[in-house]
mmCIF file of N, CA and C in Angstrom:
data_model
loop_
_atom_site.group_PDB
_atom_site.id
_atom_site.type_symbol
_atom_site.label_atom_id
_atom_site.label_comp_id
_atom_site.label_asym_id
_atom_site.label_seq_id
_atom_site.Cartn_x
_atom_site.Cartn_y
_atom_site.Cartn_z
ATOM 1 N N UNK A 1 0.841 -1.177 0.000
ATOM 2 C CA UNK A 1 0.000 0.000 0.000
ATOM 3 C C UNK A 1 0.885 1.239 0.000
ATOM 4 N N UNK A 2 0.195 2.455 -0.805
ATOM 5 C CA UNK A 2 1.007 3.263 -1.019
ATOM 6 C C UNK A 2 0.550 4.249 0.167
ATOM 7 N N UNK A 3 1.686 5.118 1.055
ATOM 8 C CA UNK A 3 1.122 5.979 1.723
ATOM 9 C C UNK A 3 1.268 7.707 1.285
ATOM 10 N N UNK A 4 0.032 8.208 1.241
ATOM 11 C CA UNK A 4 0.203 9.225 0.876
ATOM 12 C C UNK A 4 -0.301 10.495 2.217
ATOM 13 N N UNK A 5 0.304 11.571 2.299
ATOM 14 C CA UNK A 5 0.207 12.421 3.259
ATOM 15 C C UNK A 5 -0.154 14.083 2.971
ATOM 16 N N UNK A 6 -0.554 14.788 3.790
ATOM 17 C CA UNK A 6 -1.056 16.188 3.256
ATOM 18 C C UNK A 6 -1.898 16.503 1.925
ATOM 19 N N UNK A 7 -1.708 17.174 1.201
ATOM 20 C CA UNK A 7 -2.275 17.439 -0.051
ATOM 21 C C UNK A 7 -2.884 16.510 -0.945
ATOM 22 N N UNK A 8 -1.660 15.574 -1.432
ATOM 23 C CA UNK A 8 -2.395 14.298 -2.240
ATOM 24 C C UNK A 8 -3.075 13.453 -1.463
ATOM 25 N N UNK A 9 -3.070 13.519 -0.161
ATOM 26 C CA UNK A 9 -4.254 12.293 0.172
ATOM 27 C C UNK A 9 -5.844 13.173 0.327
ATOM 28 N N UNK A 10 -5.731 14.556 0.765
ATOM 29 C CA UNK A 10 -7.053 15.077 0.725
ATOM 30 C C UNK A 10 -7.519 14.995 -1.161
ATOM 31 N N UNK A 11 -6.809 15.264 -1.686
ATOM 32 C CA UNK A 11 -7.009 15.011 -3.451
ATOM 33 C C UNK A 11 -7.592 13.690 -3.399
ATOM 34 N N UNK A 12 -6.587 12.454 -3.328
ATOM 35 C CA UNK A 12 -7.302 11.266 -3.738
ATOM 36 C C UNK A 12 -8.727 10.844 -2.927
ATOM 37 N N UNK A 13 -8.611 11.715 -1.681
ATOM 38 C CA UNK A 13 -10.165 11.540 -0.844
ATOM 39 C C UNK A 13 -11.063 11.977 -1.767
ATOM 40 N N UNK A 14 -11.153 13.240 -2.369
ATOM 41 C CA UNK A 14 -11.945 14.259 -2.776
ATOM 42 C C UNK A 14 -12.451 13.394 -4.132
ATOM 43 N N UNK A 15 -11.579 13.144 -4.850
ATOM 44 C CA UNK A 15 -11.617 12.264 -5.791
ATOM 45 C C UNK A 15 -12.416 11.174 -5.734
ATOM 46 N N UNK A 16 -12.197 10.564 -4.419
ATOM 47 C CA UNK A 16 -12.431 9.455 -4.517
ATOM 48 C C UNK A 16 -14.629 9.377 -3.822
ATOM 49 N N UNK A 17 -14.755 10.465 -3.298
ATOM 50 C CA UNK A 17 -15.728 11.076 -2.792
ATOM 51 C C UNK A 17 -16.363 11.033 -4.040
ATOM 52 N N UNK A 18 -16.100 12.340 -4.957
ATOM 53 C CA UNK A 18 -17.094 11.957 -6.238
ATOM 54 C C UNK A 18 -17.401 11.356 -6.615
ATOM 55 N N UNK A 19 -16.567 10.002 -6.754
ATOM 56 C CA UNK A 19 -16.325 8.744 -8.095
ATOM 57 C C UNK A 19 -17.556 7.594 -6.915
ATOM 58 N N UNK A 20 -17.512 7.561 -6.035
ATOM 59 C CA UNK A 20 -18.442 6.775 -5.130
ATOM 60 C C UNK A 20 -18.985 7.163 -4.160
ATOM 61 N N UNK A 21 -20.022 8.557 -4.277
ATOM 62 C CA UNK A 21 -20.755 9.236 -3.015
ATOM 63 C C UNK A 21 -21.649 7.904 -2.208
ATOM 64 N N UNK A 22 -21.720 7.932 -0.883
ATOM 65 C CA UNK A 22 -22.537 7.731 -0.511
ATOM 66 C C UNK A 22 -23.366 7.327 -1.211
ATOM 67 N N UNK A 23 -24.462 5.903 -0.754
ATOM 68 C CA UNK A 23 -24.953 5.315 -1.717
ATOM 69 C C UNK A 23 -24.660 4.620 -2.824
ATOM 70 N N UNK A 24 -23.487 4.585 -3.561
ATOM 71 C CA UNK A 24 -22.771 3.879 -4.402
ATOM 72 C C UNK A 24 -23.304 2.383 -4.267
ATOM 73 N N UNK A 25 -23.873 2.102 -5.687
ATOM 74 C CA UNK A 25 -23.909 0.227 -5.688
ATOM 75 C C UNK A 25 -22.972 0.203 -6.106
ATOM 76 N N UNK A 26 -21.997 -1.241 -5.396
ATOM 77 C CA UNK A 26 -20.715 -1.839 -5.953
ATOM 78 C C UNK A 26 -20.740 -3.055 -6.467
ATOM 79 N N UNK A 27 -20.115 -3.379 -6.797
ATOM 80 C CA UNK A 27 -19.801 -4.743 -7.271
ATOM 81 C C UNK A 27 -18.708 -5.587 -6.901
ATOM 82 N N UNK A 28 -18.507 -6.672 -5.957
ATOM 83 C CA UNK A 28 -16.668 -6.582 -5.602
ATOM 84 C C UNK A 28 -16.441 -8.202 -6.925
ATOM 85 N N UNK A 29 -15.381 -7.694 -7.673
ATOM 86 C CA UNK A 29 -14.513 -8.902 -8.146
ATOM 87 C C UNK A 29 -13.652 -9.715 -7.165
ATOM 88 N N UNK A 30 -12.940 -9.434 -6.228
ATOM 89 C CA UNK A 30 -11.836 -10.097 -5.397
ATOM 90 C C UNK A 30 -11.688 -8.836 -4.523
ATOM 91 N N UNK A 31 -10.722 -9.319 -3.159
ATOM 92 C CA UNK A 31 -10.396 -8.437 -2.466
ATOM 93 C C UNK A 31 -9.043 -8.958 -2.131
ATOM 94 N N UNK A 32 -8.232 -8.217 -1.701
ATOM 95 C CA UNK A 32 -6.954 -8.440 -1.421
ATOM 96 C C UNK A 32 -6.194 -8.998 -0.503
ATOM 97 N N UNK A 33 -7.312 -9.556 0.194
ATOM 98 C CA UNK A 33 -6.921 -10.479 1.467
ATOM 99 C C UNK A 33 -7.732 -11.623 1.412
ATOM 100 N N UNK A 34 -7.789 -12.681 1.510
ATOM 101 C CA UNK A 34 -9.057 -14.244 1.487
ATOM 102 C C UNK A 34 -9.793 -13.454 2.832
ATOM 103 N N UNK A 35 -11.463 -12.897 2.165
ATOM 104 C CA UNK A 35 -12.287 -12.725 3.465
ATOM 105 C C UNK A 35 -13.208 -14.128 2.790
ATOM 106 N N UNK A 36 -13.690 -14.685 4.116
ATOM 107 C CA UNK A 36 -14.447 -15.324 4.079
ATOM 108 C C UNK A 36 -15.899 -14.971 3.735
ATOM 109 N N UNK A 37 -17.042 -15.397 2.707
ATOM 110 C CA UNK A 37 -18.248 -15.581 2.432
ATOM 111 C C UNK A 37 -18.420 -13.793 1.704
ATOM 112 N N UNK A 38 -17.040 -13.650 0.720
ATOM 113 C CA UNK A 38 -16.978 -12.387 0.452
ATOM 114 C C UNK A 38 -16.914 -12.720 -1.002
ATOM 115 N N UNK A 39 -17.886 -13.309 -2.119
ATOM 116 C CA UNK A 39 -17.689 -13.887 -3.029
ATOM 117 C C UNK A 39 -17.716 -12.679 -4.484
ATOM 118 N N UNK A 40 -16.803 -13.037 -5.179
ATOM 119 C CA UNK A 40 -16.967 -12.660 -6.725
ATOM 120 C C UNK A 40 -18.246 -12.457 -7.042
ATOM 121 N N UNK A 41 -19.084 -10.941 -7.234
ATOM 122 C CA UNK A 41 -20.358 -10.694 -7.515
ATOM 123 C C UNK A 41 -20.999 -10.285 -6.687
ATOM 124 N N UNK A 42 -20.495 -9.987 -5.371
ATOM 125 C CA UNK A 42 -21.064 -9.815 -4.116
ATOM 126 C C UNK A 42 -21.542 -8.035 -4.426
ATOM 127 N N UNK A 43 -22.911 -8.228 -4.300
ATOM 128 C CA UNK A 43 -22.820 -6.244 -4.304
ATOM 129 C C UNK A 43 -23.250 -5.934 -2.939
ATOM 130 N N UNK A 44 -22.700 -4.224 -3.122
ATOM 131 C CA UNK A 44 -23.232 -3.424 -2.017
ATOM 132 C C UNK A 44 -23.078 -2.094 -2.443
ATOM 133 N N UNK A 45 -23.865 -1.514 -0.943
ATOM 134 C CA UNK A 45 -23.848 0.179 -0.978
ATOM 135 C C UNK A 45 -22.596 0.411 -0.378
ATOM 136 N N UNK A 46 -21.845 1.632 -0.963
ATOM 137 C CA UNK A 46 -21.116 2.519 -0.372
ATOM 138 C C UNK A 46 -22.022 4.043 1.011
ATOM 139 N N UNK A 47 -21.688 3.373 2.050
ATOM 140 C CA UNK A 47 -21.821 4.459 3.653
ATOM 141 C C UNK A 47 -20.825 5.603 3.910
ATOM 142 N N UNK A 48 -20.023 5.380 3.590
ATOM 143 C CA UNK A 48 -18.955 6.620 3.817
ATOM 144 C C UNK A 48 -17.621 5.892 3.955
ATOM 145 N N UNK A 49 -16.507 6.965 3.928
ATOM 146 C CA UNK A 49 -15.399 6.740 3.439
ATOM 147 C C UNK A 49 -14.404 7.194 5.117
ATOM 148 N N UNK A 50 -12.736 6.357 5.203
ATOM 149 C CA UNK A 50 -12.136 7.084 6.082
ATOM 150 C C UNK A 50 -11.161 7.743 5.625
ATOM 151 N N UNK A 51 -10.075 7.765 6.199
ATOM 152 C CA UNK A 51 -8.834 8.977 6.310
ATOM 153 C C UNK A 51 -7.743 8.278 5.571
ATOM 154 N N UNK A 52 -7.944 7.001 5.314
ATOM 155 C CA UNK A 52 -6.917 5.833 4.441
ATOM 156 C C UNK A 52 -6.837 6.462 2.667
ATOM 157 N N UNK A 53 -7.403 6.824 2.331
ATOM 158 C CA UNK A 53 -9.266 6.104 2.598
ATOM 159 C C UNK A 53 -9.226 4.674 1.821
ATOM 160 N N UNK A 54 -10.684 4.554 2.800
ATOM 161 C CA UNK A 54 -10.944 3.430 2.523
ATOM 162 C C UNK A 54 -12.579 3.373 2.273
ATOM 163 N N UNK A 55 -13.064 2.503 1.531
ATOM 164 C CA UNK A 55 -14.900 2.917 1.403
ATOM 165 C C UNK A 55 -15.470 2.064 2.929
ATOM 166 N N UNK A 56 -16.539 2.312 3.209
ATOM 167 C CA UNK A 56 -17.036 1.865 4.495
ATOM 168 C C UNK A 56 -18.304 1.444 3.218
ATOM 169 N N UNK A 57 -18.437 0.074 3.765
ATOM 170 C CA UNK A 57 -19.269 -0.831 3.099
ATOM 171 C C UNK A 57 -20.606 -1.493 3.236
ATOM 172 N N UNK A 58 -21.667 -1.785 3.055
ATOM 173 C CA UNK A 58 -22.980 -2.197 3.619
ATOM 174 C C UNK A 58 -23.036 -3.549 2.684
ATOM 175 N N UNK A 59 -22.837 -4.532 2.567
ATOM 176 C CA UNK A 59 -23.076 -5.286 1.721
ATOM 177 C C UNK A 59 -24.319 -6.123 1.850
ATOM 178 N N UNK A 60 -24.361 -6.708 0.376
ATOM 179 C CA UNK A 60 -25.827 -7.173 0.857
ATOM 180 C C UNK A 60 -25.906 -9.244 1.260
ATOM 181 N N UNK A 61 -24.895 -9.636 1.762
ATOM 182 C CA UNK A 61 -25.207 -10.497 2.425
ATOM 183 C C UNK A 61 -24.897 -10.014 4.288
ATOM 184 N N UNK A 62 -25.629 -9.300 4.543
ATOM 185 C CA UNK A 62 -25.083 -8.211 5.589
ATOM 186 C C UNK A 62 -23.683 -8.076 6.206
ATOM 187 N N UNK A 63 -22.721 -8.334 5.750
ATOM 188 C CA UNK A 63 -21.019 -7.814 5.966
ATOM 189 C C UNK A 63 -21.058 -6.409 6.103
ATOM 190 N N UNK A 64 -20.271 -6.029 7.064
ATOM 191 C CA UNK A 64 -19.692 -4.243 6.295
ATOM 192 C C UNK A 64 -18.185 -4.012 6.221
ATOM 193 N N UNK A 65 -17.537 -5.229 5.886
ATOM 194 C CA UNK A 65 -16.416 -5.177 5.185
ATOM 195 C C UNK A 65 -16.151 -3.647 4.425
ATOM 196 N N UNK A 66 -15.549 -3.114 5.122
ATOM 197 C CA UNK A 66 -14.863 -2.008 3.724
ATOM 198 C C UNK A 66 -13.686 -2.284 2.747
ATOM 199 N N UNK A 67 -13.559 -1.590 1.927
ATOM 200 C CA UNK A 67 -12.932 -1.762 0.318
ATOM 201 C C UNK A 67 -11.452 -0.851 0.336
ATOM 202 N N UNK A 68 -10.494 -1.576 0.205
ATOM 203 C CA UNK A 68 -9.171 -0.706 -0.224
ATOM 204 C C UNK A 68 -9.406 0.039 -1.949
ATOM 205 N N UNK A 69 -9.261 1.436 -2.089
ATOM 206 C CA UNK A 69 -9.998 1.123 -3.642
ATOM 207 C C UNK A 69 -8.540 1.032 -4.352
ATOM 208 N N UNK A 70 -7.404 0.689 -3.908
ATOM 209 C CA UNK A 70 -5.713 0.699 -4.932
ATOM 210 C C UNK A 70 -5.625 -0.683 -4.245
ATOM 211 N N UNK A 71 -6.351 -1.370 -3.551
ATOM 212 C CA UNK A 71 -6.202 -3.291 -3.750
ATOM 213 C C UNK A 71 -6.805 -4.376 -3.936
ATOM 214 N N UNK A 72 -8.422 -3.549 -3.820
ATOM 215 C CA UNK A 72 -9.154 -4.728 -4.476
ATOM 216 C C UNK A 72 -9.671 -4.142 -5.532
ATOM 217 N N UNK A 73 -10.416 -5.597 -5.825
ATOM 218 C CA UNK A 73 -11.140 -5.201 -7.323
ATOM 219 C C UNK A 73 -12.691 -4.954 -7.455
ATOM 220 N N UNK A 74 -13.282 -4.236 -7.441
ATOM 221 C CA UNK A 74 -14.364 -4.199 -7.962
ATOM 222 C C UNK A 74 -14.776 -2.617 -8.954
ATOM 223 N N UNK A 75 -16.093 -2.919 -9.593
ATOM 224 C CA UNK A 75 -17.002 -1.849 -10.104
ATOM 225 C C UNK A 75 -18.177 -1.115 -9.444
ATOM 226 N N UNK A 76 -18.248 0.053 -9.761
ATOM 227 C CA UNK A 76 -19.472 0.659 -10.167
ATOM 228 C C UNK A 76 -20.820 -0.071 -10.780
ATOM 229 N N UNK A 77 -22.011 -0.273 -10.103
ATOM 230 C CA UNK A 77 -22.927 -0.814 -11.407
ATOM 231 C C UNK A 77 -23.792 0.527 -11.933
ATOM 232 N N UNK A 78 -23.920 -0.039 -13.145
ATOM 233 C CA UNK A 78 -24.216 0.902 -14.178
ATOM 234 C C UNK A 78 -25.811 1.239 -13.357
ATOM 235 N N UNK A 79 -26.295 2.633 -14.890
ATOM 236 C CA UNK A 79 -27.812 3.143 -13.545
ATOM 237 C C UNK A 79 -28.888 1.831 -13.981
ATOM 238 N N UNK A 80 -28.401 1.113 -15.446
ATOM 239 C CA UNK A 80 -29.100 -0.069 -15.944
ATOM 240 C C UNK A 80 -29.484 -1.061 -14.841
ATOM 241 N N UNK A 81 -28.323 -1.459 -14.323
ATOM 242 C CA UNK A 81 -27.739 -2.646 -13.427
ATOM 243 C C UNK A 81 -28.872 -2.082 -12.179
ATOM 244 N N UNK A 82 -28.654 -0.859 -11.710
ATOM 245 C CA UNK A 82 -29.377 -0.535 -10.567
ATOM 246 C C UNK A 82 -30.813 -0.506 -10.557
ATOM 247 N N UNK A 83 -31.611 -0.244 -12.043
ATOM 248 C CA UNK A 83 -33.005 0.023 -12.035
ATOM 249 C C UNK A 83 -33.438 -1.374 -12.040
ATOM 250 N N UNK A 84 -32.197 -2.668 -12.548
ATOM 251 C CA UNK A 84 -32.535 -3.955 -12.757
ATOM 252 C C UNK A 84 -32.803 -4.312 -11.244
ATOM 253 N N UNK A 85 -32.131 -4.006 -10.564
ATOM 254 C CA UNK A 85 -32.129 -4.273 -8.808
ATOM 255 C C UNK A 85 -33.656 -3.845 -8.408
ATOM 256 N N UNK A 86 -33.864 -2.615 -8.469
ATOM 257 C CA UNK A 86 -35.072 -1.757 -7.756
ATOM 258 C C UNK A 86 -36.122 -2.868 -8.567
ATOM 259 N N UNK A 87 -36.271 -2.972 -9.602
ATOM 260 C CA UNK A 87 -37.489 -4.016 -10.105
ATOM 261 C C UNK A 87 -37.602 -4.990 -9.532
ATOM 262 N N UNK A 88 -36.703 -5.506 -9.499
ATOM 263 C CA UNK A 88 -36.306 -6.912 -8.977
ATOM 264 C C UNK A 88 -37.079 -6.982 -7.210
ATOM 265 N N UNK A 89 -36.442 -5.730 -6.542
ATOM 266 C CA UNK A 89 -36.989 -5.864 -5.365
ATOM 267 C C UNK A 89 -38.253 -5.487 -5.364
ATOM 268 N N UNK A 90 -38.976 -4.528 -6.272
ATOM 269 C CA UNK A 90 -40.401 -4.397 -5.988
ATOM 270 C C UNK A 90 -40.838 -5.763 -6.417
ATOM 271 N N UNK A 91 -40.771 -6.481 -7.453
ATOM 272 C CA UNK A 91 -41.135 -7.530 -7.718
ATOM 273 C C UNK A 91 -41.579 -8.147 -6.634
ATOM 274 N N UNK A 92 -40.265 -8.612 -5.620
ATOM 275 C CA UNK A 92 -40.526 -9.482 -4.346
ATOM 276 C C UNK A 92 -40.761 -8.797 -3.125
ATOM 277 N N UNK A 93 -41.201 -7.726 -3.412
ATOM 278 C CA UNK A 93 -42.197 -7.020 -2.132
ATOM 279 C C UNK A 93 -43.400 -7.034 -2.504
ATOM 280 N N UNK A 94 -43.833 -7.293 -3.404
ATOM 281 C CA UNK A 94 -45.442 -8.020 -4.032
ATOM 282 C C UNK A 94 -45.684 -8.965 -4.077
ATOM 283 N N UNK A 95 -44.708 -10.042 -3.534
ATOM 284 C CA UNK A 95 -44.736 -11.015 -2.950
ATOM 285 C C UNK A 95 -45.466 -11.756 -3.898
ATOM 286 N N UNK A 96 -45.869 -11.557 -5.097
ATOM 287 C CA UNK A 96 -46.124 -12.298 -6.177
ATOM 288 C C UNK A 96 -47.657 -12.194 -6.681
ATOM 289 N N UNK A 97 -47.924 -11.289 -5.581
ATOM 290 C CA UNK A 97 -49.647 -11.443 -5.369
ATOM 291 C C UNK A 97 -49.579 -9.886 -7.005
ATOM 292 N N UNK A 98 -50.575 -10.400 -7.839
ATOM 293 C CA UNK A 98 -50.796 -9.630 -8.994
ATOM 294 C C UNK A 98 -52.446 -9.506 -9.226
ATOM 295 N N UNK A 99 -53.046 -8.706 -9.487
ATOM 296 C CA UNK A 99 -54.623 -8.435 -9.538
ATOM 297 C C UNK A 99 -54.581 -9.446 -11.234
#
């Protein structure tokens, strides 16, 4: 890990603030350490960020693992990917029942 101090780390915060506000759906490919039941495809929301930084994580098999973003891997999901989610969950909050 690279350490950065004063100026460039408030930059790569600031940066890194835009690119995944709060709320952010993620996507993780791998992470940089073997976490357990932390699988390839796993999504979540981005909660806020620290002083590393590092993302503070909500995932949705309830973990809140946070994310190195210069050692692991994941994406952004697209706003496609996300409206596919929101359907998906109204779907099964109607619990199937349809007039």
């Amino acid at each position: 890990m690279k350490f950065l101090s004063g100026d460039a780390l408030q930059e790569k915060k600031r940066l890194l603030e835009q690119k995944y506000p709060v709320g952010t759906r993620i996507e993780l490919n791998s992470l940089c350490n073997d976490e357990r039941d932390m699988p390839s495809g796993l999504r979540g929301t981005v909660t806020g960020m620290d002083d590393q930084p590092a993302l503070f994580m909500k995932w949705d098999n309830g973990r809140s693992l946070f994310l190195l973003p210069d050692e692991d891997s994941f994406r952004k999901l697209t706003p496609d990917e996300i409206a596919e989610e929101q359907a998906e969950s109204l779907d099964e909050g109607m619990g199937g029942l349809q007039t």
